[in-house]
mmCIF file of C-alpha atoms in Angstrom:
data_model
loop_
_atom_site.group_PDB
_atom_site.id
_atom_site.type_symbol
_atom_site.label_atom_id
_atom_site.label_comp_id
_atom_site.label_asym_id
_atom_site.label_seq_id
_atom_site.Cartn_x
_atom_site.Cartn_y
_atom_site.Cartn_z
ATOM 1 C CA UNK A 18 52.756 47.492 -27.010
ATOM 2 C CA UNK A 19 55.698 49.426 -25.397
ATOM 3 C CA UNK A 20 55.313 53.250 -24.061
ATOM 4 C CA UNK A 21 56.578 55.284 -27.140
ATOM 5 C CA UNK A 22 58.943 57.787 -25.664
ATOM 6 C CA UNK A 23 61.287 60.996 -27.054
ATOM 7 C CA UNK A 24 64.623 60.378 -28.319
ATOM 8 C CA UNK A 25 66.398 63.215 -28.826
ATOM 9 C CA UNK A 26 67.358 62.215 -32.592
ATOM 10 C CA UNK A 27 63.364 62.942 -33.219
ATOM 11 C CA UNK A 28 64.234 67.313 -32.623
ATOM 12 C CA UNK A 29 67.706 67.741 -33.901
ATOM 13 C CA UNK A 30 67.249 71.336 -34.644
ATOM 14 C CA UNK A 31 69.714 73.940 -36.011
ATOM 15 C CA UNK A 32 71.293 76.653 -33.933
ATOM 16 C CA UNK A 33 70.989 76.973 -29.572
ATOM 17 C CA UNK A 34 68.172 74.948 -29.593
ATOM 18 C CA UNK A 35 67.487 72.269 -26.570
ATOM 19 C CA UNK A 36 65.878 68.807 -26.657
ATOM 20 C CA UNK A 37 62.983 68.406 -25.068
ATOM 21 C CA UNK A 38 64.633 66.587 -22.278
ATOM 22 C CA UNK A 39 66.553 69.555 -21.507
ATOM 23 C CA UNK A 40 63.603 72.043 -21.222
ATOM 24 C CA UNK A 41 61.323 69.665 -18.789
ATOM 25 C CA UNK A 42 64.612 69.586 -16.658
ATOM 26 C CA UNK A 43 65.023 73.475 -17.036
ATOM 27 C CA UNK A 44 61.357 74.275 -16.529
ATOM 28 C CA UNK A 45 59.408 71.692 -14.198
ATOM 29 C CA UNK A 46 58.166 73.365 -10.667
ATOM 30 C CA UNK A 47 58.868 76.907 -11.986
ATOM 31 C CA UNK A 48 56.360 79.348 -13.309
ATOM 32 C CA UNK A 49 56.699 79.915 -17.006
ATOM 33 C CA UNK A 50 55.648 83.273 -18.572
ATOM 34 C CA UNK A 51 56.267 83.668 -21.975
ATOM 35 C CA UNK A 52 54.428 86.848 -22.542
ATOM 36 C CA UNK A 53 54.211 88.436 -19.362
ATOM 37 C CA UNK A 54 50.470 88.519 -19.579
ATOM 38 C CA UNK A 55 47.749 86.648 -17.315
ATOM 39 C CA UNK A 56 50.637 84.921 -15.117
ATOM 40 C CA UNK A 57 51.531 81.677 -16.032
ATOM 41 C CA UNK A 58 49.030 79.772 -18.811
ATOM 42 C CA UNK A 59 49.463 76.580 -20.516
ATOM 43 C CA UNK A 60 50.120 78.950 -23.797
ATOM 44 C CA UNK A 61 52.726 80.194 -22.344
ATOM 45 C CA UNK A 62 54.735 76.723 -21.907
ATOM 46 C CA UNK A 63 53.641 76.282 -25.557
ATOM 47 C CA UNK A 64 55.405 79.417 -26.392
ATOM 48 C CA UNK A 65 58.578 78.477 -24.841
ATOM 49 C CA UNK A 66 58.485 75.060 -25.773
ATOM 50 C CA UNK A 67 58.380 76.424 -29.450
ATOM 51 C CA UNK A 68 61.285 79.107 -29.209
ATOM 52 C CA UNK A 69 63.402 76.780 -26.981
ATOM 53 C CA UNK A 70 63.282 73.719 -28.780
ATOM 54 C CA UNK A 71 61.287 73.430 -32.157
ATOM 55 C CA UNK A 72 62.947 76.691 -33.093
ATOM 56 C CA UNK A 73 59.898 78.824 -33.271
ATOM 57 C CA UNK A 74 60.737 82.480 -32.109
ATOM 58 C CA UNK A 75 56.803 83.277 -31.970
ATOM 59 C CA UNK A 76 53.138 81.807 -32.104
ATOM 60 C CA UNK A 77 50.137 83.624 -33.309
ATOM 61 C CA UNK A 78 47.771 85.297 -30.636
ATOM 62 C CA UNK A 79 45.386 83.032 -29.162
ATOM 63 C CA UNK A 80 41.744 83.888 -26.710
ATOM 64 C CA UNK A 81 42.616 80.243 -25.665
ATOM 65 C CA UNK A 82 44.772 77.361 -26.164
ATOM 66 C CA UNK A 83 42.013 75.297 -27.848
ATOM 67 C CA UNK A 84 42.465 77.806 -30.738
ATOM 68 C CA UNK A 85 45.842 76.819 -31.735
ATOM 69 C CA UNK A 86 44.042 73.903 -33.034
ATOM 70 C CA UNK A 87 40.637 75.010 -34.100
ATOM 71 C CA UNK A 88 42.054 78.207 -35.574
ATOM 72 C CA UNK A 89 44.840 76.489 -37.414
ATOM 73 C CA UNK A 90 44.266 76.694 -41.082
ATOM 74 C CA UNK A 91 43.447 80.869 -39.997
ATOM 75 C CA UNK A 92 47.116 81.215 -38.160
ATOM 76 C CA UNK A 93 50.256 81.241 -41.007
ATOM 77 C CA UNK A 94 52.692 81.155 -38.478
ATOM 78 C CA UNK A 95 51.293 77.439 -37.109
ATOM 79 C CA UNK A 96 50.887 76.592 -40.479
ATOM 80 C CA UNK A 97 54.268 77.193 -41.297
ATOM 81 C CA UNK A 98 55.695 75.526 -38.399
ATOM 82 C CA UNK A 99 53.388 72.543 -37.593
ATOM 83 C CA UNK A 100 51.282 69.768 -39.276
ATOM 84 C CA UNK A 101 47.752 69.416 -37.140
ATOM 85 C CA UNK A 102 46.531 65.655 -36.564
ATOM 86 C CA UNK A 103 43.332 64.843 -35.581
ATOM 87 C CA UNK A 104 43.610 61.415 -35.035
ATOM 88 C CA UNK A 105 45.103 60.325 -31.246
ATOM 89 C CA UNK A 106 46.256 57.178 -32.545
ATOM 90 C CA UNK A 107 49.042 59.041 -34.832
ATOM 91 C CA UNK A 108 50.175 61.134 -31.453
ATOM 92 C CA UNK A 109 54.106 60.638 -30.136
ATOM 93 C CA UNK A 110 56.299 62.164 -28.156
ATOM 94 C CA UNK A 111 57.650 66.020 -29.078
ATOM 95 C CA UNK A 112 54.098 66.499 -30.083
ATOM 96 C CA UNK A 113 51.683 69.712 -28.707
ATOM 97 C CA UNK A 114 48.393 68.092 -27.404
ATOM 98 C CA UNK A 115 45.034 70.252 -27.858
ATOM 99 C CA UNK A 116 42.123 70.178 -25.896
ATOM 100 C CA UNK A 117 38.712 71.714 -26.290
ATOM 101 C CA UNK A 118 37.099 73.856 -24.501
ATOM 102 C CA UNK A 119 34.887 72.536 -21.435
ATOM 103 C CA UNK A 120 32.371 74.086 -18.690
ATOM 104 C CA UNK A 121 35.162 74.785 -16.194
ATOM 105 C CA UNK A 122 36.966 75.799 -18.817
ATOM 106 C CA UNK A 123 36.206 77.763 -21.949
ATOM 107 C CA UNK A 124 40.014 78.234 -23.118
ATOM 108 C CA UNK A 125 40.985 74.996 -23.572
ATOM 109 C CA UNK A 126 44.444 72.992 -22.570
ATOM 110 C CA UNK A 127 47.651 72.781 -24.542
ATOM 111 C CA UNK A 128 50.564 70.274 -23.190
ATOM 112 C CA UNK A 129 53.362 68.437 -24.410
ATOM 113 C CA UNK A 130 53.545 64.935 -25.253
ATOM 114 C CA UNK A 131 56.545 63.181 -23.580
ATOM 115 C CA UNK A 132 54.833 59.698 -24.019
ATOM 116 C CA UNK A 133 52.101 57.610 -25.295
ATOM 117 C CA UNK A 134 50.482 54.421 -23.630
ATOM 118 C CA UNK A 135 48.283 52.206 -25.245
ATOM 119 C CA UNK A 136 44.713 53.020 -25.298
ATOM 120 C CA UNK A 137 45.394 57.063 -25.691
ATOM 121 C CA UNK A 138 47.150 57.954 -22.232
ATOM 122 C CA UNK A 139 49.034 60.306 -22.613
ATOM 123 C CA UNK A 140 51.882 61.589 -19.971
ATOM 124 C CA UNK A 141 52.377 65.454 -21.049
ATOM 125 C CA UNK A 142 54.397 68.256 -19.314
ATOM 126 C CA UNK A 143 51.773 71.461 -18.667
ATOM 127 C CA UNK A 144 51.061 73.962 -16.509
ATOM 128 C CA UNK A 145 47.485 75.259 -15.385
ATOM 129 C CA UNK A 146 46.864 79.019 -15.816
ATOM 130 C CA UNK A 147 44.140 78.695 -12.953
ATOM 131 C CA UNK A 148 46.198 76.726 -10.677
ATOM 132 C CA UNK A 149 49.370 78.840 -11.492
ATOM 133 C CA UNK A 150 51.210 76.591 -9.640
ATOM 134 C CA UNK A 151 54.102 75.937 -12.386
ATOM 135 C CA UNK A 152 55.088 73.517 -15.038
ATOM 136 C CA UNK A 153 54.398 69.519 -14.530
ATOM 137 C CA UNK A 154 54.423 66.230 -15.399
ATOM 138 C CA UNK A 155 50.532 64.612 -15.618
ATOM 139 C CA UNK A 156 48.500 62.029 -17.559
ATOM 140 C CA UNK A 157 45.985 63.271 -19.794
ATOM 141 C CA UNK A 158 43.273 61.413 -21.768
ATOM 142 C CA UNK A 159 44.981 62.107 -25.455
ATOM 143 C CA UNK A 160 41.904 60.375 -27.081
ATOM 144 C CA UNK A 161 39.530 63.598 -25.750
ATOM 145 C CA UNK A 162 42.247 66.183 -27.777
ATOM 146 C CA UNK A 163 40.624 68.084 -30.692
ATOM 147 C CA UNK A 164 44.219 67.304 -32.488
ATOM 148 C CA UNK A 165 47.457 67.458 -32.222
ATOM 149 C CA UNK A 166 50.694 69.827 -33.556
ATOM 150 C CA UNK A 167 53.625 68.179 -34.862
ATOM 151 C CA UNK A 168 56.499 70.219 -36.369
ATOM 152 C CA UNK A 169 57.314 69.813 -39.696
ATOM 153 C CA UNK A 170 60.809 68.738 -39.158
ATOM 154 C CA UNK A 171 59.432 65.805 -37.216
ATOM 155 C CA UNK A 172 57.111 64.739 -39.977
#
């Protein structure tokens, strides 16, 4: 089974937005803060990810990234702007990957998905609030995510 990968035809958006090509290219090695708070967390590449390409000019307040999925059906402005999916095997590219919260830590992860490999690899562009070493490209286990955001458009 081939790596399923973006094409831009899957986030034609209305308006200045840019494909997700575009905002890897703009934003890998550089420190993203969205908010201006805590330096720069994994939310905050969410948060940017959202305005600059799905459209989305603001997420709900989150304790942790691992809420945006287990506090979804509590946040109207995630409702409104993404479908959660639980199960990795329905994961592609342009989605938001969720992870739970662990011992090292109790916030959680939030990347995007730029691919998907067979078996529930996924390679996802992130950035690690502890490290705060700026946005990157990594492979993740996608079949560990507690779900997944997808916008509606791309339903």
């Amino acid at each position: 089974m081939p790596i399923q990968s973006f094409s831009q035809s899957d986030f034609i958006g209305k308006g200045e937005k840019m494909d997700l090509l575009e905002f890897v290219q703009r934003h890998v090695k550089t420190k993203v803060d969205f908010d201006g708070a805590y330096g720069a967390q994994c939310v905050d590449l969410f948060r940017q990810y959202c305005k600059d390409v799905l459209g989305v000019p603001r997420t709900e307040s989150v304790k942790g990234a691992k809420d945006l999925a287990e506090r979804y059906r509590e946040n109207p402005i995630e409702k409104g702007a993404f479908c959660l999916i639980t199960d990795s095997r329905s994961c592609k590219a342009g989605d938001v990957a969720v992870w739970g919260a662990t011992k090292a830590n109790p916030y959680g992860h939030v990347a995007i998905v730029l691919a998907v490999r067979p078996g529930g690899s996924l390679a996802v562009f992130e950035q690690d609030g502890f490290a705060q070493d700026g946005a990157r490209l990594a492979w993740r286990d996608g079949n560990s995510a507690i779900g997944f955001l997808r916008a509606w458009e791309a339903v």
